[in-house]
Coordinates of C-alpha atoms and ligand atoms in Angstrom, one line a residue:
M292 CA 0.1 0.4 0.3
S293 CA 2.3 2.3 0.7
E294 CA 4.5 1.1 -2.1
L295 CA 1.4 2.6 -4.5
H296 CA 1.3 5.7 -2.1
Y297 CA 5.2 6.4 -2.8
Q298 CA 4.0 5.8 -6.6
V299 CA 0.8 8.2 -6.6
D300 CA 3.4 10.8 -4.5
L301 CA 5.7 10.3 -7.6
L302 CA 3.6 10.6 -10.5
K303 CA 2.0 13.8 -8.6
A304 CA 5.8 14.8 -8.4
M305 CA 6.4 14.1 -11.9
N306 CA 3.5 16.0 -13.5
Q307 CA 3.9 18.7 -11.5
K308 CA 7.0 19.2 -12.6
L309 CA 5.6 18.9 -15.8
S310 CA 3.1 21.6 -15.7
G311 CA 6.0 23.4 -13.9
R312 CA 7.9 22.9 -17.7
E313 CA 5.2 23.3 -19.9
R314 CA 4.5 26.8 -18.4
M315 CA 7.3 27.7 -18.4
Y316 CA 7.4 27.1 -22.6
R317 CA 3.9 28.1 -22.5
L318 CA 5.1 31.5 -21.3
V319 CA 8.2 31.6 -23.1
C320 CA 5.8 31.1 -26.6
D321 CA 3.6 33.3 -25.7
N322 CA 5.9 35.9 -24.4
T323 CA 7.7 36.4 -28.1
A324 CA 6.1 38.0 -30.9
N325 CA 5.7 35.0 -33.3
A326 CA 3.4 32.3 -33.6
F327 CA 4.5 28.7 -33.3
L328 CA 3.3 25.6 -35.2
Y329 CA 4.5 22.1 -33.3
C330 CA 4.1 18.8 -34.8
S331 CA 4.9 15.6 -33.3
F332 CA 5.7 12.8 -36.0
E333 CA 5.6 10.6 -33.2
R334 CA 2.5 11.3 -32.1
N335 CA 0.8 12.8 -35.0
E336 CA 0.4 15.4 -32.8
I337 CA 0.0 18.9 -33.4
A338 CA -0.3 22.1 -31.6
T339 CA -0.2 25.8 -32.2
L340 CA 1.7 28.4 -29.7
G341 CA 2.5 32.0 -28.9
K342 CA 1.0 34.2 -30.9
W343 CA -0.8 32.2 -33.3
K344 CA -4.1 34.0 -32.8
D345 CA -2.5 37.5 -33.0
F346 CA -1.8 35.7 -36.7
F347 CA -4.4 33.7 -38.3
S348 CA -7.9 32.9 -37.7
F349 CA -8.2 29.6 -38.0
E350 CA -6.9 26.5 -35.9
V351 CA -4.6 23.8 -36.7
S352 CA -5.1 20.5 -35.0
D353 CA -4.6 17.8 -38.0
I354 CA -2.1 18.7 -40.1
R355 CA -4.2 19.0 -43.4
D356 CA -5.6 21.8 -41.7
M357 CA -1.5 23.0 -42.5
A358 CA -3.2 23.8 -46.1
H359 CA -4.7 26.6 -45.1
L360 CA -1.6 28.7 -44.6
F361 CA -1.2 28.6 -48.3
E362 CA -4.8 30.1 -48.8
E363 CA -2.8 33.3 -46.4
V364 CA 0.2 34.2 -48.8
D365 CA 0.2 35.5 -52.2
D366 CA 0.0 33.2 -55.2
P367 CA 4.3 33.7 -56.5
Y368 CA 4.6 32.0 -52.2
V369 CA 2.6 29.2 -52.3
V370 CA 5.2 26.8 -53.8
P371 CA 8.3 27.8 -51.6
L372 CA 6.1 28.3 -48.8
R373 CA 4.3 24.4 -49.4
E374 CA 8.5 23.5 -49.6
A375 CA 9.8 25.0 -46.5
L376 CA 6.1 23.5 -44.6
F377 CA 7.3 20.0 -46.3
A378 CA 10.9 20.8 -45.4
E379 CA 11.2 17.0 -44.4
K380 CA 10.1 15.4 -47.3
S381 CA 13.7 16.6 -48.7
G382 CA 15.4 16.0 -45.9
K383 CA 16.3 18.9 -44.8
E384 CA 16.9 20.1 -41.9
S385 CA 16.0 24.2 -41.6
A386 CA 14.2 26.1 -43.9
V387 CA 13.7 29.2 -44.2
V388 CA 10.8 31.9 -46.5
E389 CA 9.3 35.1 -46.6
C390 CA 5.8 35.7 -48.0
M391 CA 3.7 38.2 -48.7
R392 CA 0.2 37.5 -47.5
R393 CA -2.9 37.5 -49.9
D394 CA -4.2 41.0 -48.8
R395 CA -0.7 42.5 -49.2
K396 CA -0.4 44.2 -46.6
Q397 CA 1.6 41.9 -44.5
W398 CA 5.0 39.9 -44.8
L399 CA 5.1 36.8 -43.2
K400 CA 8.9 34.6 -42.4
F401 CA 7.9 31.4 -42.0
Q402 CA 11.2 29.1 -40.6
V403 CA 10.8 25.5 -39.8
R404 CA 12.8 23.6 -37.8
I405 CA 12.9 19.6 -38.0
V406 CA 14.3 17.4 -35.6
Y407 CA 15.2 13.4 -37.0
D408 CA 16.5 10.7 -34.5
E409 CA 19.5 8.8 -34.8
S410 CA 17.9 6.5 -37.8
G411 CA 16.9 9.7 -39.9
Q412 CA 13.3 9.5 -39.4
P413 CA 11.3 13.1 -38.6
T414 CA 10.5 13.0 -35.1
D415 CA 9.8 17.1 -34.8
K416 CA 9.0 19.7 -36.6
I417 CA 8.6 23.5 -35.5
I418 CA 7.2 26.4 -37.3
S419 CA 7.6 29.7 -36.2
I420 CA 6.1 32.4 -38.0
E421 CA 7.3 35.8 -37.6
D422 CA 5.9 39.3 -38.8
I423 CA 8.8 41.0 -41.0
T424 CA 6.7 44.1 -42.7
K425 CA 8.7 46.7 -40.9
F426 CA 11.9 45.2 -41.8
K427 CA 11.1 44.5 -45.3
S428 CA 9.7 48.2 -45.9
Q429 CA 13.5 49.5 -44.6
N430 CA 14.9 47.2 -46.6
D431 CA 13.0 48.6 -49.3
E432 CA 13.6 52.3 -48.5
L433 CA 17.3 51.1 -48.5
A434 CA 17.0 48.9 -51.5
Y435 CA 15.6 52.6 -53.0
M436 CA 18.2 54.8 -51.9
A437 CA 20.6 52.8 -53.4
Y438 CA 19.3 53.1 -56.8
Y439 CA 17.3 56.2 -57.3
D440 CA 18.1 59.3 -56.3
E441 CA 15.7 60.3 -53.6
L442 CA 14.9 64.4 -55.3
T443 CA 14.2 63.2 -58.8
G444 CA 12.9 59.2 -58.6
L445 CA 16.4 58.9 -61.3
Y446 CA 18.8 56.3 -60.9
N447 CA 21.7 58.2 -58.9
R448 CA 25.2 58.3 -60.4
N449 CA 26.5 55.3 -58.8
Y450 CA 23.9 52.9 -59.8
F451 CA 23.4 54.2 -63.2
V452 CA 27.4 54.0 -63.8
R453 CA 26.4 50.3 -62.7
E454 CA 24.0 50.0 -65.5
L455 CA 25.8 51.9 -67.9
A456 CA 29.0 50.2 -67.7
G457 CA 27.0 46.7 -68.6
L458 CA 25.0 49.0 -71.8
I459 CA 28.8 49.4 -72.5
R460 CA 29.6 45.4 -72.3
K461 CA 26.4 44.7 -74.0
A462 CA 27.6 47.2 -77.2
A463 CA 31.1 45.4 -76.7
E464 CA 29.0 42.3 -77.4
T465 CA 26.8 43.1 -80.6
N466 CA 29.0 46.0 -81.7
A467 CA 26.5 48.5 -80.7
A468 CA 27.3 52.5 -79.6
V469 CA 26.6 54.1 -76.4
S470 CA 26.4 57.8 -75.7
V471 CA 26.2 59.9 -72.8
M472 CA 24.7 63.1 -72.9
I473 CA 25.2 65.3 -69.3
I474 CA 23.3 68.0 -69.2
D475 CA 24.1 70.7 -66.9
I476 CA 21.1 73.4 -66.3
D477 CA 23.1 76.6 -67.5
D478 CA 23.3 80.1 -64.1
F479 CA 21.4 77.6 -61.9
K480 CA 23.0 78.7 -59.3
K481 CA 21.5 82.2 -60.4
V482 CA 18.1 80.2 -59.1
N483 CA 19.2 78.9 -56.0
D484 CA 20.9 81.8 -54.7
G485 CA 17.8 84.8 -56.0
L486 CA 15.3 82.4 -54.8
G487 CA 16.2 79.7 -52.5
I488 CA 16.8 76.1 -52.7
V489 CA 12.6 75.1 -52.3
V490 CA 12.3 76.7 -55.9
G491 CA 15.5 75.2 -57.1
D492 CA 15.3 71.3 -55.1
E493 CA 11.8 71.5 -57.2
L494 CA 13.5 72.8 -60.7
I495 CA 15.7 70.0 -60.5
Q496 CA 12.5 67.3 -59.2
Q497 CA 10.5 68.6 -62.4
F498 CA 13.2 69.2 -64.6
G499 CA 14.3 65.2 -63.9
S500 CA 10.6 64.2 -64.5
F501 CA 10.8 65.2 -67.4
L502 CA 13.8 63.6 -68.0
K503 CA 12.4 60.3 -66.5
E504 CA 10.0 60.4 -69.0
L505 CA 12.1 60.1 -72.0
T506 CA 14.0 56.7 -70.8
D507 CA 13.1 53.4 -71.7
H508 CA 14.7 49.5 -72.0
D509 CA 17.7 51.3 -73.9
V510 CA 17.5 55.2 -72.3
I511 CA 18.4 55.7 -68.7
A512 CA 18.6 58.7 -67.2
S513 CA 19.9 59.8 -63.4
H514 CA 20.6 62.9 -61.6
F515 CA 24.2 62.9 -60.7
T516 CA 24.5 65.6 -58.1
S517 CA 22.8 69.5 -57.9
D518 CA 21.2 70.5 -61.3
L519 CA 23.3 67.6 -63.5
Y520 CA 21.5 65.1 -65.0
C521 CA 23.1 61.9 -67.1
I522 CA 21.4 60.4 -70.1
A523 CA 22.9 57.3 -71.2
I524 CA 21.7 55.2 -74.7
Y525 CA 22.4 52.3 -75.8
D526 CA 22.8 51.7 -79.7
P527 CA 20.8 55.1 -80.4
V528 CA 19.0 55.8 -83.3
G529 CA 15.9 57.3 -84.4
T530 CA 13.9 58.3 -81.7
K531 CA 15.6 57.0 -78.7
S532 CA 19.2 59.2 -80.3
V533 CA 21.2 62.5 -79.0
E534 CA 19.2 64.7 -81.7
H535 CA 16.1 63.3 -80.4
I536 CA 16.6 63.6 -77.3
H537 CA 18.1 66.7 -77.7
R538 CA 14.7 68.1 -79.6
Q539 CA 12.9 67.4 -76.9
I540 CA 14.8 68.5 -74.4
R541 CA 14.6 72.0 -76.2
T542 CA 10.9 71.5 -76.9
R543 CA 10.2 71.3 -73.0
T544 CA 12.7 74.0 -72.0
R545 CA 11.0 77.1 -74.4
E546 CA 7.6 76.5 -72.0
A547 CA 8.4 78.1 -68.3
F548 CA 9.0 75.0 -65.5
R549 CA 6.1 75.9 -63.7
L550 CA 6.6 76.8 -59.7
S551 CA 4.2 75.6 -56.5
S552 CA 6.0 79.0 -55.3
G553 CA 3.9 81.0 -58.0
H554 CA 7.3 81.0 -60.2
A555 CA 7.4 80.1 -63.9
L556 CA 10.7 79.6 -64.5
Q557 CA 12.4 79.0 -68.5
I558 CA 16.1 77.3 -68.6
T559 CA 18.3 76.6 -70.9
V560 CA 20.5 74.0 -70.5
S561 CA 24.5 73.2 -71.5
I562 CA 24.6 69.1 -72.8
G563 CA 28.6 67.2 -73.7
V564 CA 27.8 64.5 -75.4
A565 CA 30.4 61.2 -75.7
E566 CA 30.0 58.4 -77.8
Y567 CA 31.2 54.6 -77.3
P568 CA 33.1 53.1 -78.4
E569 CA 34.7 56.0 -80.3
A570 CA 35.5 58.6 -77.0
A571 CA 36.6 56.1 -74.5
S572 CA 36.4 52.5 -73.4
S573 CA 34.8 52.6 -70.1
A574 CA 31.7 54.2 -67.9
L575 CA 33.6 56.5 -66.1
E576 CA 35.9 57.7 -68.8
L577 CA 32.8 58.3 -71.3
I578 CA 31.2 60.8 -68.8
N579 CA 34.1 62.0 -68.1
C580 CA 34.8 62.9 -72.3
A581 CA 30.9 64.3 -72.0
E582 CA 31.7 66.2 -68.8
I583 CA 34.7 67.9 -70.6
V584 CA 32.7 69.1 -73.9
M585 CA 29.6 70.1 -71.4
F586 CA 32.2 72.7 -69.7
K587 CA 34.1 73.4 -73.0
G588 CA 29.9 74.9 -74.2
K589 CA 29.1 76.6 -71.1
N590 CA 32.5 78.1 -71.0
M591 CA 31.6 79.2 -75.0
G592 CA 28.2 80.7 -74.5
K593 CA 25.8 77.8 -72.5
N594 CA 22.4 76.4 -73.9
T595 CA 24.6 74.6 -76.6
I596 CA 25.6 70.9 -77.1
Q597 CA 28.6 69.8 -77.4
Y598 CA 29.9 66.4 -79.5
F599 CA 33.7 64.8 -78.0
D600 CA 35.6 64.6 -80.9
T601 CA 39.6 64.2 -81.7
P602 CA 40.4 68.1 -81.0
I603 CA 39.1 68.3 -78.0
L604 CA 40.9 65.3 -76.9
N605 CA 44.0 66.5 -78.3
E606 CA 43.0 69.4 -76.2
F607 CA 42.0 68.2 -73.7
I608 CA 45.6 66.1 -73.8
H609 CA 47.2 68.9 -74.5
N610 CA 45.5 70.9 -71.6
I611 CA 46.9 67.7 -69.4
E612 CA 50.6 68.2 -70.6
I613 CA 50.7 71.6 -69.4
E614 CA 49.1 71.1 -66.5
N615 CA 51.9 68.5 -65.1
K616 CA 54.7 71.1 -66.5
L617 CA 52.6 73.7 -64.6
K618 CA 53.3 71.6 -61.0
E619 CA 57.0 71.1 -61.8
A620 CA 57.1 74.9 -62.8
V621 CA 55.5 76.3 -60.2
F622 CA 58.1 74.0 -58.4
Y623 CA 61.4 75.6 -59.7
N624 CA 59.5 79.2 -59.5
N625 CA 60.2 79.0 -63.4
F626 CA 58.3 82.5 -64.0
L627 CA 58.9 85.8 -64.2
L628 CA 56.8 89.0 -64.5
Y629 CA 56.2 91.9 -67.0
Y630 CA 55.1 95.2 -66.3
Q631 CA 52.6 96.6 -68.9
P632 CA 52.0 100.9 -68.7
Q633 CA 49.2 102.6 -68.3
F634 CA 49.0 106.4 -70.0
Y635 CA 46.8 109.3 -68.7
A636 CA 45.0 109.7 -72.3
G637 CA 45.1 113.6 -72.0
N638 CA 49.0 113.8 -71.1
K639 CA 50.3 110.6 -71.7
K640 CA 52.1 110.4 -68.7
L641 CA 52.5 106.8 -66.6
R642 CA 49.6 105.9 -64.7
G643 CA 51.0 103.4 -63.6
V644 CA 51.9 99.8 -64.4
E645 CA 50.0 96.1 -64.7
A646 CA 52.0 93.5 -63.9
L647 CA 51.4 89.8 -65.9
I648 CA 53.1 86.6 -65.4
R649 CA 54.9 84.8 -67.9
W650 CA 56.4 81.0 -67.8
K651 CA 59.8 80.2 -69.2
D652 CA 59.5 76.9 -70.2
G653 CA 62.8 74.7 -71.7
N654 CA 60.8 73.3 -74.4
N655 CA 58.3 75.7 -75.5
G656 CA 59.6 79.3 -75.1
M657 CA 57.7 81.5 -73.8
I658 CA 53.6 80.6 -72.6
S659 CA 51.2 82.7 -72.3
P660 CA 48.7 83.2 -69.2
S661 CA 46.2 83.3 -71.0
V662 CA 47.2 79.4 -71.6
F663 CA 48.2 78.2 -68.2
I664 CA 46.2 80.8 -65.8
P665 CA 42.9 78.7 -66.4
I666 CA 44.5 76.0 -66.5
A667 CA 46.2 76.8 -62.8
E668 CA 42.8 77.8 -61.0
K669 CA 40.8 74.8 -61.8
N670 CA 43.7 72.2 -60.7
G671 CA 44.7 75.4 -57.7
A672 CA 47.9 76.1 -58.8
I673 CA 47.1 80.1 -58.6
I674 CA 47.4 80.1 -55.0
P675 CA 51.6 79.7 -55.2
I676 CA 51.1 81.6 -58.5
G677 CA 49.1 84.1 -56.9
S678 CA 51.2 84.7 -53.9
W679 CA 54.3 84.6 -55.5
V680 CA 52.7 87.9 -58.2
V681 CA 51.8 89.8 -55.4
E682 CA 54.6 89.2 -53.1
R683 CA 57.6 89.4 -56.7
S684 CA 55.6 92.6 -57.9
I685 CA 54.7 94.9 -54.7
E686 CA 58.6 94.1 -53.7
Q687 CA 59.5 95.4 -57.3
Y688 CA 57.2 98.7 -56.7
A689 CA 58.7 99.5 -53.2
R690 CA 62.0 99.1 -54.9
W691 CA 60.9 101.5 -58.1
S692 CA 59.1 103.9 -55.5
R693 CA 62.5 103.8 -53.7
Q694 CA 64.9 104.3 -56.0
Y695 CA 63.4 106.7 -59.1
G696 CA 61.4 108.4 -55.9
K697 CA 57.8 108.5 -58.3
H698 CA 54.4 107.2 -57.2
F699 CA 52.3 105.6 -59.3
I700 CA 49.8 102.4 -59.6
L701 CA 50.5 98.5 -59.8
S702 CA 48.1 96.9 -61.0
I703 CA 48.2 93.4 -60.0
N704 CA 45.7 91.0 -61.3
I705 CA 43.9 89.0 -59.3
S706 CA 41.9 84.9 -59.5
A707 CA 38.7 83.9 -58.0
L708 CA 40.4 81.2 -56.1
Q709 CA 43.1 83.9 -54.7
C710 CA 40.2 85.9 -53.1
G711 CA 37.9 82.8 -51.8
K712 CA 41.1 82.5 -49.7
E713 CA 40.3 83.0 -46.0
D714 CA 43.4 84.8 -45.7
F715 CA 43.3 87.1 -49.1
V716 CA 42.4 90.6 -47.7
D717 CA 45.3 90.1 -44.8
S718 CA 48.1 88.6 -47.4
I719 CA 47.4 91.7 -49.4
L720 CA 47.7 93.7 -45.9
G721 CA 50.8 91.7 -45.2
M722 CA 52.8 92.6 -48.2
I723 CA 51.6 96.1 -48.6
K724 CA 53.2 96.2 -44.5
K725 CA 56.4 94.5 -45.2
Y726 CA 57.1 96.4 -48.4
D727 CA 56.4 99.8 -46.7
V728 CA 54.1 100.7 -49.8
Q729 CA 51.2 103.1 -50.7
P730 CA 47.9 101.2 -50.1
S731 CA 46.7 103.4 -52.5
E732 CA 49.1 102.6 -55.1
I733 CA 48.2 99.1 -55.3
E734 CA 45.5 98.4 -57.3
L735 CA 44.0 95.0 -58.0
E736 CA 42.0 93.8 -61.0
I737 CA 39.5 91.3 -60.4
T738 CA 37.2 89.9 -63.6
E739 CA 33.3 89.5 -62.9
S740 CA 33.7 86.1 -62.6
I741 CA 35.5 86.6 -59.1
L742 CA 31.7 88.0 -58.2
I743 CA 29.9 84.6 -59.5
D744 CA 30.1 82.4 -56.5
D745 CA 29.0 84.5 -53.5
F746 CA 29.1 88.4 -54.5
E747 CA 28.3 89.0 -50.7
A748 CA 31.6 87.4 -49.6
V749 CA 33.9 88.8 -52.5
S750 CA 32.2 92.2 -52.6
S751 CA 32.8 92.8 -48.6
K752 CA 36.4 91.7 -49.2
L753 CA 37.1 93.9 -51.4
K754 CA 35.3 96.7 -49.6
L755 CA 38.0 95.9 -46.4
L756 CA 40.5 96.6 -48.7
R757 CA 39.2 99.7 -50.3
K758 CA 38.5 100.8 -46.5
H759 CA 42.5 100.4 -45.9
G760 CA 42.9 102.6 -49.5
I761 CA 43.4 99.9 -52.1
R762 CA 42.1 100.5 -55.3
I763 CA 40.0 98.0 -57.3
S764 CA 39.9 97.2 -60.7
L765 CA 37.2 95.7 -62.3
D766 CA 39.4 94.3 -65.4
D767 CA 38.2 92.3 -69.2
F768 CA 34.6 94.7 -68.5
G769 CA 32.2 93.4 -71.6
T770 CA 33.4 90.0 -71.8
G771 CA 31.0 88.5 -68.5
F772 CA 28.0 89.3 -67.4
S773 CA 28.1 92.9 -67.6
S774 CA 24.9 94.1 -66.2
L775 CA 25.6 97.9 -66.1
S776 CA 23.0 97.5 -63.4
Y777 CA 25.0 95.6 -60.8
L778 CA 28.2 97.9 -61.3
K779 CA 27.1 101.1 -58.5
K780 CA 26.7 98.1 -56.0
L781 CA 30.7 97.4 -56.5
P782 CA 33.3 98.4 -54.7
I783 CA 35.5 99.5 -57.4
D784 CA 37.3 102.5 -57.9
T785 CA 38.2 101.6 -61.9
L786 CA 36.7 99.9 -64.8
K787 CA 39.0 98.2 -67.7
I788 CA 36.8 98.0 -70.8
D789 CA 37.8 94.6 -72.2
K790 CA 39.8 94.8 -75.8
S791 CA 37.5 93.2 -77.6
F792 CA 35.5 96.6 -78.0
I793 CA 38.9 98.4 -78.6
D794 CA 39.5 96.3 -81.6
T795 CA 36.4 97.5 -83.6
V796 CA 35.6 100.4 -82.1
L797 CA 36.0 102.6 -84.9
T798 CA 34.4 100.6 -88.0
D799 CA 31.2 99.0 -85.9
S800 CA 28.6 101.3 -84.3
P801 CA 27.1 99.4 -82.3
T802 CA 30.8 99.2 -80.4
R803 CA 31.1 102.7 -79.9
I804 CA 27.6 103.2 -79.0
I805 CA 28.4 100.7 -75.8
T806 CA 31.6 102.1 -75.7
E807 CA 30.9 105.3 -75.4
S808 CA 28.0 105.1 -73.5
I809 CA 30.3 102.9 -70.7
I810 CA 32.7 105.8 -70.3
N811 CA 29.7 107.9 -69.7
M812 CA 28.8 105.6 -67.4
V813 CA 31.5 105.4 -65.3
K814 CA 32.2 108.7 -65.1
T815 CA 28.8 109.3 -63.5
L816 CA 29.9 106.7 -61.2
G817 CA 32.6 108.4 -60.3
F818 CA 35.2 105.6 -61.4
E819 CA 38.4 105.7 -63.7
S820 CA 38.0 104.1 -66.8
V821 CA 40.9 102.5 -68.4
A822 CA 40.6 100.9 -72.2
E823 CA 42.6 97.9 -72.6
G824 CA 44.1 97.0 -75.9
V825 CA 44.6 100.4 -77.8
E826 CA 47.1 99.0 -81.0
A827 CA 46.2 102.0 -83.7
E828 CA 46.8 106.0 -83.2
Q829 CA 43.0 106.6 -84.6
Q830 CA 42.1 104.2 -81.8
Y831 CA 43.3 106.5 -79.1
R832 CA 42.3 109.5 -80.3
Y833 CA 39.1 108.4 -80.0
L834 CA 39.2 107.4 -76.7
H835 CA 40.5 110.3 -75.9
A836 CA 37.9 112.5 -77.6
V837 CA 35.0 110.0 -75.8
G838 CA 36.2 111.0 -72.2
C839 CA 38.5 107.5 -71.6
D840 CA 41.0 108.6 -68.7
V841 CA 43.8 106.4 -69.2
I842 CA 45.0 103.9 -72.0
Q843 CA 46.7 100.9 -71.7
G844 CA 47.9 99.5 -75.2
Y845 CA 50.9 97.8 -77.4
L846 CA 50.5 101.3 -79.3
L847 CA 52.0 103.1 -76.4
G848 CA 54.0 100.8 -74.1
K849 CA 54.2 96.9 -74.2
P850 CA 54.6 94.6 -72.0
Q851 CA 58.4 94.0 -71.1
T852 CA 60.4 93.4 -68.1
A853 CA 61.9 95.3 -65.2
E854 CA 64.4 96.6 -66.7
D855 CA 62.8 98.2 -69.3
I856 CA 60.2 99.8 -66.9
E857 CA 63.3 101.5 -65.2
R858 CA 64.0 102.9 -68.4
L859 CA 60.2 104.7 -68.4
L860 CA 61.1 105.6 -65.1
Q861 CA 64.0 107.3 -65.8
E862 CA 62.6 109.1 -69.2
A863 CA 59.5 110.2 -66.7
Ligands
C2E293 P1 44.6 90.9 -68.9 O1 44.1 91.1 -67.5 O2 43.3 91.6 -69.3 O3 45.5 91.4 -68.9 C1 46.3 92.4 -70.8 C2 46.2 91.5 -72.0 O4 46.2 91.9 -73.0 C3 47.6 91.0 -71.9 O5 47.9 89.7 -72.3 C4 48.4 91.8 -72.6 O6 49.8 91.5 -73.0 C5 47.4 92.3 -73.4 N1 47.8 93.2 -74.0 C6 47.1 94.3 -73.8 N2 47.6 95.9 -74.6 C7 47.7 94.8 -75.7 C8 47.8 95.3 -77.1 O7 47.5 96.3 -77.7 N3 47.5 94.4 -78.2 C9 46.7 92.5 -77.8 N4 47.2 92.2 -78.7 N5 47.4 92.8 -76.3 C10 47.6 93.2 -75.9 P2 48.8 88.4 -71.3 O8 50.0 88.8 -70.4 O9 48.8 87.1 -72.4 O10 48.0 88.2 -70.4 C11 46.8 87.6 -70.4 C12 45.4 87.3 -69.2 O11 46.1 86.3 -68.2 C13 45.7 88.6 -68.8 O12 44.4 89.3 -68.9 C14 45.1 88.3 -67.2 O13 43.5 88.0 -67.3 C15 45.8 86.9 -67.0 N6 47.0 86.9 -66.5 C16 48.3 87.6 -66.0 N7 49.2 87.7 -65.1 C17 48.6 87.2 -64.5 C18 48.9 86.9 -62.6 O14 49.3 87.5 -62.6 N8 48.2 86.5 -62.1 C19 46.6 86.4 -63.1 N9 45.4 85.7 -61.9 N10 45.9 86.5 -64.1 C20 47.3 86.9 -64.9
MG294 MG1 44.7 92.6 -66.0
MG295 MG1 41.3 92.7 -69.5

């Protein structure tokens, strides 16, 4: 009897222990966010656990009920789900499948695990079901971000380059061509600066959407950065040719873009075109070639389409050669300064000299600053070169004024990059102090391009320099955006009328009218006018007659060495 009691107690204890375990498992299951399905093959038993009821409105009490699960998922996922749920049929230990629900609102992840006995027979199966909708949508977003540009919905640069590389590979196999068009909105900076980036962004977005309409299987488009877009065309012919797309762009840009701010903006674009295999054989090189010609077109006056060809390539290579040699020239300081005298038109007395850099190249003789200064501006070499010009010319001027006791004006050309440097004002003031010259004897020549990027910042630097007595001269007037109305906002003392006006002033009546009105306006504003590139006596006489203050040009003095200028100073 006691033996029986003992057995009963033992059973009770075991049951308690078992129900304690079961409670524990239940608790664990119920506290996860997942639903579980458990099958015992040995006992032919099936049970649902965890958050089953949150996922499904049916119960599974028989193995056949599992078929209801297939009704829960969207059609394409039925077969993969069946394979996963019955993974034991192919002897697998586990399987995972992600399925979209039939209502397309939820993603479910099924993880299946099979337990086998020693003889290889399946004994148990556990299926865990998880809601991965959130994770999926984050992933979709990440995938979107990896391929697309958020603002325009066009491909982003990285993905575009990959796709373009694919088109080039395909073209190599099929002997086809691939055209690349780089498209840049002209004067976009003015929109952004003038109307704000929200308006700028909307313009970029609208133009991007328009480009998207031009795409199809063989025409892909990307938004690179800011106002720069790229289109690639595989096997360009007919309606998917550069010419056709260019025509569509022209037609669209003839009409204004209507923005939600109420602005109606009419734009023009500059386009550069390069074609595989002619221009380059890799995606990046091809884009680069198109970009080179696009910028060339921009420099030539915007609203253009430029095609990459051999002369351009040669010019490009030539520029690269110059660029490399320029680095050497900066290192060995193979530069010297020439000075071109300027004379008052009235009495032909020396008004000053303009310092003009010269580059002595061992093989090629002198290389013109018109060739290397633009390159130096692009690669940053203008910074050391410019500092050298400032210091050497001021040092030279100080020596002259000590030696000859004469005071005149030293004009120094300043590039945008130089002016943009934070210590620009201090470095100029530092040199004036170091060589003990009068600030009013130093004149800095700037061009309008200096003002394009950041009018306010540059303008305040120039104002500061003027406060210290330094003169500011606007060089090459008439070649930039030359709006007469903005002149009065500029802190300048002198305006130099570009040589291109002087060249035709006697023969072309519109030029004459413009030149005279510039001279009159300069007078009204209280500036001094300088005519550049005066080569003929008649030009001089005419300019003098219409009231131009100062004459600079080959007629009265070419750019010359410091020694030649000394002779001039002795005579004067
Ligand atoms: P710029 O400042 O407009 O200088 C005037 C240019 O016109 C000089 O060319 C000068 O030699 C040339 N010139 C003057 N009078 C006549 C003339 O009667 N007939 C002809 N055909 N040409 C005349 P250069 O010395 O070749 O300089 C070209 C440009 O290079 C300069 O134009 C200036 O923009 C730039 N540059 C020269 N030196 C420097 C420098 O030290 N720093 C910077 N940033 N730029 C410089
Ligand atoms: Mg100049
Ligand atoms: Mg000039």
